[in-house]
Tab-separated table of C-alpha atoms in Angstrom:
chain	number	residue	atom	x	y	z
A	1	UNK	CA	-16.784	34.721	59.097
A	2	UNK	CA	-13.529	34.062	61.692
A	3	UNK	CA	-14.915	30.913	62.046
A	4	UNK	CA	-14.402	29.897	58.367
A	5	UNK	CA	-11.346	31.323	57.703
A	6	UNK	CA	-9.840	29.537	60.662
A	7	UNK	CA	-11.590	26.497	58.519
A	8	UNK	CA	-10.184	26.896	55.653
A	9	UNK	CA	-6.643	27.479	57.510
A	10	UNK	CA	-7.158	24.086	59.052
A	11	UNK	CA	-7.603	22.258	56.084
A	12	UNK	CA	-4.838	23.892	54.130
A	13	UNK	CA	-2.470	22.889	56.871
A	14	UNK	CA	-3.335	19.114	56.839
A	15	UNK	CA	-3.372	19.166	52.995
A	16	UNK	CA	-0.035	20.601	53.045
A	17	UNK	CA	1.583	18.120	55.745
A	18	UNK	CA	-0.385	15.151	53.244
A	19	UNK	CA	1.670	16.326	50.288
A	20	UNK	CA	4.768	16.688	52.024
A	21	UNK	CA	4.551	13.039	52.867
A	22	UNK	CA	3.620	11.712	50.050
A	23	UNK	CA	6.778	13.588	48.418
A	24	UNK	CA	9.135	12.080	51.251
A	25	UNK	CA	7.481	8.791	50.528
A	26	UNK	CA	7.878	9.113	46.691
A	27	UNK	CA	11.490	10.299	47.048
A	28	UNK	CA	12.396	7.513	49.290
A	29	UNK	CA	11.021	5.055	46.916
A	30	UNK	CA	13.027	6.307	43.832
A	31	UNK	CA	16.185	6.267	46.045
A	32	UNK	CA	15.437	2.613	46.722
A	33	UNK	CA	15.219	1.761	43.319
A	34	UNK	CA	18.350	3.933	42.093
A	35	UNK	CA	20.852	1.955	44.483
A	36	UNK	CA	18.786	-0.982	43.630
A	37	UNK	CA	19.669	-0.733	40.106
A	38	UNK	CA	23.349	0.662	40.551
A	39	UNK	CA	23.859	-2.169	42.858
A	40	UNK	CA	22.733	-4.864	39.942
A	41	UNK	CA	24.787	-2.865	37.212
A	42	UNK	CA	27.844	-3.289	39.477
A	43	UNK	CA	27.232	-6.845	39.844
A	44	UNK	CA	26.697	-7.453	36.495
A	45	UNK	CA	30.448	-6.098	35.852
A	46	UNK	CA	31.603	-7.944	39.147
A	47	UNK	CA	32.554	-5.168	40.777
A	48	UNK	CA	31.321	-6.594	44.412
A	49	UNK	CA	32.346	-4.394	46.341
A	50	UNK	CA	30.429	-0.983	44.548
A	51	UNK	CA	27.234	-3.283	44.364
A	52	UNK	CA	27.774	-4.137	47.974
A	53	UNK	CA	27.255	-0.994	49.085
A	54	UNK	CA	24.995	-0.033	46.758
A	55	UNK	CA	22.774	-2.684	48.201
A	56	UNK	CA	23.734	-1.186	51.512
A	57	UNK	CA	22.555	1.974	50.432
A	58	UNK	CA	19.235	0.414	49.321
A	59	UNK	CA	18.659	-0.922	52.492
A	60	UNK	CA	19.314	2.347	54.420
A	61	UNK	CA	16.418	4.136	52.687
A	62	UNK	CA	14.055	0.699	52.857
A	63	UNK	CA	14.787	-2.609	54.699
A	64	UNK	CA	13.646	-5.118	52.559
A	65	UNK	CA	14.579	-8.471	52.377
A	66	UNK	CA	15.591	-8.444	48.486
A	67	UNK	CA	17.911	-5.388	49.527
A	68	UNK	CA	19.551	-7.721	52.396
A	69	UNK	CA	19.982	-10.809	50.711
A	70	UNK	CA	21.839	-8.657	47.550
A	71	UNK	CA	24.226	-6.887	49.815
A	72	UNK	CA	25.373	-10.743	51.645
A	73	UNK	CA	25.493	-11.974	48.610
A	74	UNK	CA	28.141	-8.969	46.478
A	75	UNK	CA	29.786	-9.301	50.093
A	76	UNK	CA	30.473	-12.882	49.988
A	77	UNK	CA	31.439	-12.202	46.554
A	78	UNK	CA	34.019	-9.813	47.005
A	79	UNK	CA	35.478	-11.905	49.486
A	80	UNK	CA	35.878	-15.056	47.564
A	81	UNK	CA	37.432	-12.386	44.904
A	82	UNK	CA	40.286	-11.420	47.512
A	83	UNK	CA	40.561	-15.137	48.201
A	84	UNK	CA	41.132	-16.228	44.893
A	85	UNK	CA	43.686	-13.504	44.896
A	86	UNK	CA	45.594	-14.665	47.704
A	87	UNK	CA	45.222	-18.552	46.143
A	88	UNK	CA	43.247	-19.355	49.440
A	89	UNK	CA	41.265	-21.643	46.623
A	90	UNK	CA	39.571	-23.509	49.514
A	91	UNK	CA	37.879	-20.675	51.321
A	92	UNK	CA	37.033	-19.032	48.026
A	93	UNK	CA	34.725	-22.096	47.817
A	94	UNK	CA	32.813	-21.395	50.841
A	95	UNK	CA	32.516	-18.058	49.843
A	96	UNK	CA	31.109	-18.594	46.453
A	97	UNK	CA	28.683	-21.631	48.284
A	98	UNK	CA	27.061	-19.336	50.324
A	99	UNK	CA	26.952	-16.965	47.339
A	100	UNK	CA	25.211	-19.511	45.132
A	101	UNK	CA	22.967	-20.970	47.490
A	102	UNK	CA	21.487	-17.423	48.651
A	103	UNK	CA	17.437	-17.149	49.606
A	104	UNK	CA	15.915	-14.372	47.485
A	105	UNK	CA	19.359	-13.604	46.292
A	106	UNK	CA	20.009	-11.518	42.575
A	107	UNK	CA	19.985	-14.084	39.995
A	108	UNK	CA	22.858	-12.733	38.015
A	109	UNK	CA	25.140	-13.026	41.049
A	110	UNK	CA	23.920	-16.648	41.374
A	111	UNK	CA	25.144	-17.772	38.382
A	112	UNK	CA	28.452	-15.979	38.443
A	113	UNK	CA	28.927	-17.631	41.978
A	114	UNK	CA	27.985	-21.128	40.672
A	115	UNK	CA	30.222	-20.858	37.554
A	116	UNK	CA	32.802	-19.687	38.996
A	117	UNK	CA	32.312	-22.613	42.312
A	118	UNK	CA	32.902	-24.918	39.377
A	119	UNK	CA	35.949	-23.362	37.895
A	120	UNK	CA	38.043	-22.882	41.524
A	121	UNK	CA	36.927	-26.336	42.718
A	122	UNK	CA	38.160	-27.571	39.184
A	123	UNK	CA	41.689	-25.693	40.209
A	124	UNK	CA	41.718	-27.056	43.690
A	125	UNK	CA	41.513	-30.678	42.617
A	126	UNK	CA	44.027	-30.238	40.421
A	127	UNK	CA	46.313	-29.152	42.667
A	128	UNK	CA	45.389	-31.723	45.137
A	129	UNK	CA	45.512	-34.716	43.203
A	130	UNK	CA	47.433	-33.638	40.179
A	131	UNK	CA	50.342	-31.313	41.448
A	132	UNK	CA	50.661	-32.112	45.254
A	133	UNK	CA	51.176	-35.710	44.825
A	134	UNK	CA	54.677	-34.679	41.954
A	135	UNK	CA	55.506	-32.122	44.154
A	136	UNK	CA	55.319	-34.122	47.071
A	137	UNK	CA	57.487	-36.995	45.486
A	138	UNK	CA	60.117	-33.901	44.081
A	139	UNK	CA	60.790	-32.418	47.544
A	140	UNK	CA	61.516	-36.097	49.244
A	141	UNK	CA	63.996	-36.420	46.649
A	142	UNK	CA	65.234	-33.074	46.767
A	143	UNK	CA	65.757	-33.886	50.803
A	144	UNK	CA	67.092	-37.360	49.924
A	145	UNK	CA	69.832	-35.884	47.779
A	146	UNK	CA	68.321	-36.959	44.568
A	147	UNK	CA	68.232	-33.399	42.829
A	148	UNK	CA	67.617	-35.816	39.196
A	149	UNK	CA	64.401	-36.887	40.344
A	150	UNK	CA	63.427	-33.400	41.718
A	151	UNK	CA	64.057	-31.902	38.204
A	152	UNK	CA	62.171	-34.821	36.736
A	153	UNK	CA	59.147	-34.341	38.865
A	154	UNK	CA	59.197	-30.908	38.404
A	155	UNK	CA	58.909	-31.039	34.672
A	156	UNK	CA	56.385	-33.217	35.386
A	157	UNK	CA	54.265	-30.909	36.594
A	158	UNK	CA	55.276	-27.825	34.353
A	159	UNK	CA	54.523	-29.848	31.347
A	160	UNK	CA	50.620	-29.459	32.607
A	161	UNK	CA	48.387	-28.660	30.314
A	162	UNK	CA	47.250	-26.073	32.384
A	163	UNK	CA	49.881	-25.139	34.421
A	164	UNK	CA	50.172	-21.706	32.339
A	165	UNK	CA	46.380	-20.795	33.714
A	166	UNK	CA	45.606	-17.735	35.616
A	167	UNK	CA	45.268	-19.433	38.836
A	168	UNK	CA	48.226	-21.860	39.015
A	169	UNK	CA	50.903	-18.825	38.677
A	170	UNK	CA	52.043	-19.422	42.551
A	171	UNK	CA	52.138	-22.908	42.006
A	172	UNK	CA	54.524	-22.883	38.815
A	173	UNK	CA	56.431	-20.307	40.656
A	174	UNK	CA	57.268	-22.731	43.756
A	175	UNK	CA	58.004	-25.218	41.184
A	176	UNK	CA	60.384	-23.281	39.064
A	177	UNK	CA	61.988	-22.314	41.924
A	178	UNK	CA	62.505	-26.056	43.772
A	179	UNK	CA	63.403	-27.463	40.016
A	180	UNK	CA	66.234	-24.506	39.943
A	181	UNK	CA	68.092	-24.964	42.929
A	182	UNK	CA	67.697	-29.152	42.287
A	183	UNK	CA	69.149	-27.780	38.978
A	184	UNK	CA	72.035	-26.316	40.377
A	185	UNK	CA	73.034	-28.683	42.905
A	186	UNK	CA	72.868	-31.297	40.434
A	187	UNK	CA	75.469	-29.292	38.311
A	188	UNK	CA	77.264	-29.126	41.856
A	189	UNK	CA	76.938	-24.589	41.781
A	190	UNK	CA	77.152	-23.483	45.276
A	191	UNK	CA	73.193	-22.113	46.047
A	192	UNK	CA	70.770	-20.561	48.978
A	193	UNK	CA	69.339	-24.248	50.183
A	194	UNK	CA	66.307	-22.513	50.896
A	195	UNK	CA	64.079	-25.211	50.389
A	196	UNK	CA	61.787	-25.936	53.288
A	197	UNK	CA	61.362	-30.160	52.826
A	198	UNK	CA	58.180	-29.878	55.427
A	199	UNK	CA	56.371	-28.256	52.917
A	200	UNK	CA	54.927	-30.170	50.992
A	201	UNK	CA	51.502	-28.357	49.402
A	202	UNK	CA	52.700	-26.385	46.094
A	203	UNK	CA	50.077	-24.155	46.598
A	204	UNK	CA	51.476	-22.380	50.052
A	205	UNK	CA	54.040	-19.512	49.860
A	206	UNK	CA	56.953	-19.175	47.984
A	207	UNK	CA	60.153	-20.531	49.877
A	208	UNK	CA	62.145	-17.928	48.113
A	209	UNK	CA	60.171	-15.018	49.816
A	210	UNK	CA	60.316	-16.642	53.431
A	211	UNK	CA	63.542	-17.489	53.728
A	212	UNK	CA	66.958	-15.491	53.366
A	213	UNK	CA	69.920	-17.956	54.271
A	214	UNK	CA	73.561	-15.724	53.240
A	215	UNK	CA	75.611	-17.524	50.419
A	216	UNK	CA	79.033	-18.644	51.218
A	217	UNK	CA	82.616	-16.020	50.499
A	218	UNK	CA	83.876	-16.236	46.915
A	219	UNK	CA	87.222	-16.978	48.942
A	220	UNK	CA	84.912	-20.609	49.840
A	221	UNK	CA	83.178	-21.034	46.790
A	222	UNK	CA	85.767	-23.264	45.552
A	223	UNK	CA	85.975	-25.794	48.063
A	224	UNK	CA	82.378	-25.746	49.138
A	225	UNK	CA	81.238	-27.007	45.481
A	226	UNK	CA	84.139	-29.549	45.483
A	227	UNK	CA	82.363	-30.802	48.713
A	228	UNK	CA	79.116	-30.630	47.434
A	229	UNK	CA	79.743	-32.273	44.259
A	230	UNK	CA	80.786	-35.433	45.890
A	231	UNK	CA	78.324	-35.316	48.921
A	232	UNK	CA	75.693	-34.627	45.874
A	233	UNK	CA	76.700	-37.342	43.975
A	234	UNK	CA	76.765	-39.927	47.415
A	235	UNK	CA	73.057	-38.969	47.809
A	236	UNK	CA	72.316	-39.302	44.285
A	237	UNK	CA	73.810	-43.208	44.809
A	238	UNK	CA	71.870	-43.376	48.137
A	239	UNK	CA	68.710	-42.413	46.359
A	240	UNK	CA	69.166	-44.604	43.829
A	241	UNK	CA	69.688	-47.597	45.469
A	242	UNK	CA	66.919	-46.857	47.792
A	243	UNK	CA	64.513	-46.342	44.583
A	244	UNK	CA	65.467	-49.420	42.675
A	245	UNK	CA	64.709	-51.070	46.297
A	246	UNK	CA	61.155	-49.413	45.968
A	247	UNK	CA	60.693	-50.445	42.372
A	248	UNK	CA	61.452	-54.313	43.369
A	249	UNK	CA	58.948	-54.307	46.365
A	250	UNK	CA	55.916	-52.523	44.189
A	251	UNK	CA	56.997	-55.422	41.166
A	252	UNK	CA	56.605	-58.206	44.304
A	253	UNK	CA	52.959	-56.744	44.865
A	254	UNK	CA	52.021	-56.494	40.962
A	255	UNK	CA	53.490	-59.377	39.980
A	256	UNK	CA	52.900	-63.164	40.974
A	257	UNK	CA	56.184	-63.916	39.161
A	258	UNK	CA	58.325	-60.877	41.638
A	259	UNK	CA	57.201	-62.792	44.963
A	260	UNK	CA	60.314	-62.826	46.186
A	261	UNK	CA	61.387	-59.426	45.140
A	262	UNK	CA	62.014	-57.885	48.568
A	263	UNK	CA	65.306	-60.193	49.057
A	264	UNK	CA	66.327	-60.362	45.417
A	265	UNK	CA	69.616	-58.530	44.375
A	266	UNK	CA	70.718	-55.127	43.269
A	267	UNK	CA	71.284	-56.769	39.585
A	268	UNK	CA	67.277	-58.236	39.933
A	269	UNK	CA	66.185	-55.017	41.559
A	270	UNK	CA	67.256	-53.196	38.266
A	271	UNK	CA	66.112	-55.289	35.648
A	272	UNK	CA	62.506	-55.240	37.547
A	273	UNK	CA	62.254	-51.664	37.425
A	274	UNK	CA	63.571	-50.892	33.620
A	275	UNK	CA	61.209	-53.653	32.119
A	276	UNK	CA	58.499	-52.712	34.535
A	277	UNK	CA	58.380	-49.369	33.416
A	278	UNK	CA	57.926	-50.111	29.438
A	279	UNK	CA	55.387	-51.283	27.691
A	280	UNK	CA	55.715	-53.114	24.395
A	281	UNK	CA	59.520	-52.681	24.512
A	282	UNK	CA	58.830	-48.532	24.880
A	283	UNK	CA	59.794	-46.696	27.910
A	284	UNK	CA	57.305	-44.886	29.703
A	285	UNK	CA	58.043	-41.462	30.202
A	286	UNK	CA	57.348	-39.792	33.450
A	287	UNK	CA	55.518	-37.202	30.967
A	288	UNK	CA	53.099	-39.943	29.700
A	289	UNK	CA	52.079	-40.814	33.429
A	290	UNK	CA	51.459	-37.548	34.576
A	291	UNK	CA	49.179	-37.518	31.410
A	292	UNK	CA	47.709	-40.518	32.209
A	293	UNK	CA	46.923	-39.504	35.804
A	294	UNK	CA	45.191	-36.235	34.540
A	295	UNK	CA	43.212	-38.335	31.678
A	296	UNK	CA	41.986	-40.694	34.827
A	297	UNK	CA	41.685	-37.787	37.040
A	298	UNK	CA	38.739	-36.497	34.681
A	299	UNK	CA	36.811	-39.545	35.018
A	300	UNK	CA	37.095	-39.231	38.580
A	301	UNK	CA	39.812	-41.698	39.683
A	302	UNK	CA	41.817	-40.528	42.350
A	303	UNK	CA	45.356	-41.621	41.463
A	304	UNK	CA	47.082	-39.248	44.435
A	305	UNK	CA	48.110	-43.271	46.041
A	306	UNK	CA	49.283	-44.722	43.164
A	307	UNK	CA	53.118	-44.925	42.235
A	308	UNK	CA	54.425	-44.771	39.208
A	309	UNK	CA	54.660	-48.131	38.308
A	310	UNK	CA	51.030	-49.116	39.290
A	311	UNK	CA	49.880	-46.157	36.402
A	312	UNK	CA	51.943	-47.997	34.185
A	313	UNK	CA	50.726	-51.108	34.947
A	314	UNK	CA	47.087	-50.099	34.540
A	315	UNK	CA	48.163	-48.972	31.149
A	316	UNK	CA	49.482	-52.280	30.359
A	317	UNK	CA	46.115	-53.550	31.547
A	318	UNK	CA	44.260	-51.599	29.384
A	319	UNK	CA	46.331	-51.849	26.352
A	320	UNK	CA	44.986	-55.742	26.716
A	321	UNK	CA	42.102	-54.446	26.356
A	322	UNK	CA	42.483	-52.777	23.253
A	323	UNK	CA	43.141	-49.090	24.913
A	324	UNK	CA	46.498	-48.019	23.481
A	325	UNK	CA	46.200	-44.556	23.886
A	326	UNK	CA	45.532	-42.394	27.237
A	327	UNK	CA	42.210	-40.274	25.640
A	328	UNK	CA	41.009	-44.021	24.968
A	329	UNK	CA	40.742	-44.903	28.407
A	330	UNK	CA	37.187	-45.607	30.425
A	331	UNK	CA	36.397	-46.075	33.905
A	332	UNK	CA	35.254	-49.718	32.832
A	333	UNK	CA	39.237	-50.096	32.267
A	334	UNK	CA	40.025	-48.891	35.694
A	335	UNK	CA	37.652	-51.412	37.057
A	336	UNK	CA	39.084	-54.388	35.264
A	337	UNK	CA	42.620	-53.267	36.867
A	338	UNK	CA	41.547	-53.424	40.117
């Protein structure tokens, strides 16, 4: 009788430590799949960093590889989202790569990454072959004294069609800022020459928040726009002369007629540069190139090394052949230019 009560005890003991287990085991399981689904439901609303450790969590409870490759993937995620933030466009890129490209990673997230890969990379070649190239050309006038071609570059590049976008608000602030104090020296005011000439990526951090240089006494003021007025207006002559020397050397590479261009005269220098610069007897605006540029930008011509006058003369080109407006042009034009 002991004998089978002890039994019985036995077998109560191992069916009891058999059912705690299998609890444990079901628990764990539906804490999996709880994070699991938190995680995706966080992604979904691309909040990374909650599905990040959601996935985390996940993976805590059971190490799986699906639970791994979702928590890289939110991380890389979040990061490219503080990136894109800072306007650190290019490592945003890697970040949303590896994001995209993930083995076993959630699907969702995928998609988000490779959308948004194409939307940044769309904003980075803008600013590289679009923007940098204006604001390049604005701030070696603006150190060359010629504060009229530093506004007119500028505009340029505020009259963007998508310079008002989400992601171009530090670049349009640099810009703003370099076309106000070209502005004001132009008008010969008496301003902070905070404007770092070595700089030359419209992208980078605003001059106005890394530099502090103390204004002149209103004792000076005076005086110190009198002088420079006239040192403003000696650059601006400088400049000028120097550019109408740059506009007869690009006509003596164009042109078979301008061979001789390099030693021709002030008077010769000018006339090549006004009647290059117009087409049909119409004066092409600096407006209508930077239009042009973007329209040949989207077929994927790279116009960051051309000057001015060689975008207008590959739209005199392709006026000949029948393209007379910039949404008209075709690569096929671009190749019969060159």
């Amino acid at each position: 009788m002991k004998r089978s009560k002890i039994g019985v005890a036995i077998m109560a003991f191992f069916i009891t430590l058999f059912a705690v287990g299998c609890s444990n085991s079901s628990n764990s399981s539906d804490k999996y799949t709880t994070y699991m689904s938190q995680g995706k439901d966080a992604a979904s609303s691309q909040k990374y960093e909650a599905a990040e450790e959601k996935f985390e969590d996940a993976h805590d409870v059971k190490a799986t590889s699906e639970s791994k490759a979702y928590a890289d993937q939110a991380g890389a995620m979040k990061d490219a989202q503080e990136e894109i933030r800072e306007y650190e466009f290019k490592d945003a890129l890697g970040e949303l790569d590896k994001a995209a490209n993930k083995t076993n990673g959630y699907s969702v997230m995928t998609k988000q990454a490779a959308k948004l890969y194409k939307t940044i990379n769309k904003v980075q070649d803008h600013i590289t072959h679009d923007i940098n190239p204006l604001y390049k050309q604005a701030k070696l006038s603006y150190r060359d004294g010629n504060y009229q071609a530093t506004v007119e570059s500028c505009d340029q590049i505020l009259d963007l069609s998508y310079i008002n976008g989400k992601y171009y608000k530090k670049v349009k602030k640099n810009v703003k800022h370099l076309r106000k104090d070209a502005n004001a020296k132009l008008n010969g005011e008496d301003v902070n020459d905070d404007i770092d000439t070595d700089n030359l990526d419209a992208n980078d951090d605003d001059e106005a928040t890394t530099s502090h240089k103390s204004t002149s006494s209103k004792s000076n003021s005076s005086n110190s726009s009198n002088t420079n007025t006239s040192s403003n207006q000696s650059n601006s002559n400088t400049a000028n002369t120097q550019n109408n020397s740059a506009a007869s050397k690009q006509s003596s590479h164009a042109t078979t007629s301008n061979s001789n261009a390099d030693n021709s005269s002030n008077t010769n220098s000018s006339s090549n540069s006004n009647s290059g610069m117009m087409i049909d007897g119409q004066t092409v605006t600096g407006r209508v190139i930077a239009q042009t540029r973007n329209q040949l930008s989207s077929l994927g011509v790279d116009t960051s090394s051309w000057s001015d006058q060689k975008v207008v003369n590959f739209m005199r080109s392709a006026a000949n052949n029948g393209h007379t407006t910039i949404d008209s042009y075709t690569k096929q034009d671009v190749e019969n230019f060159q």
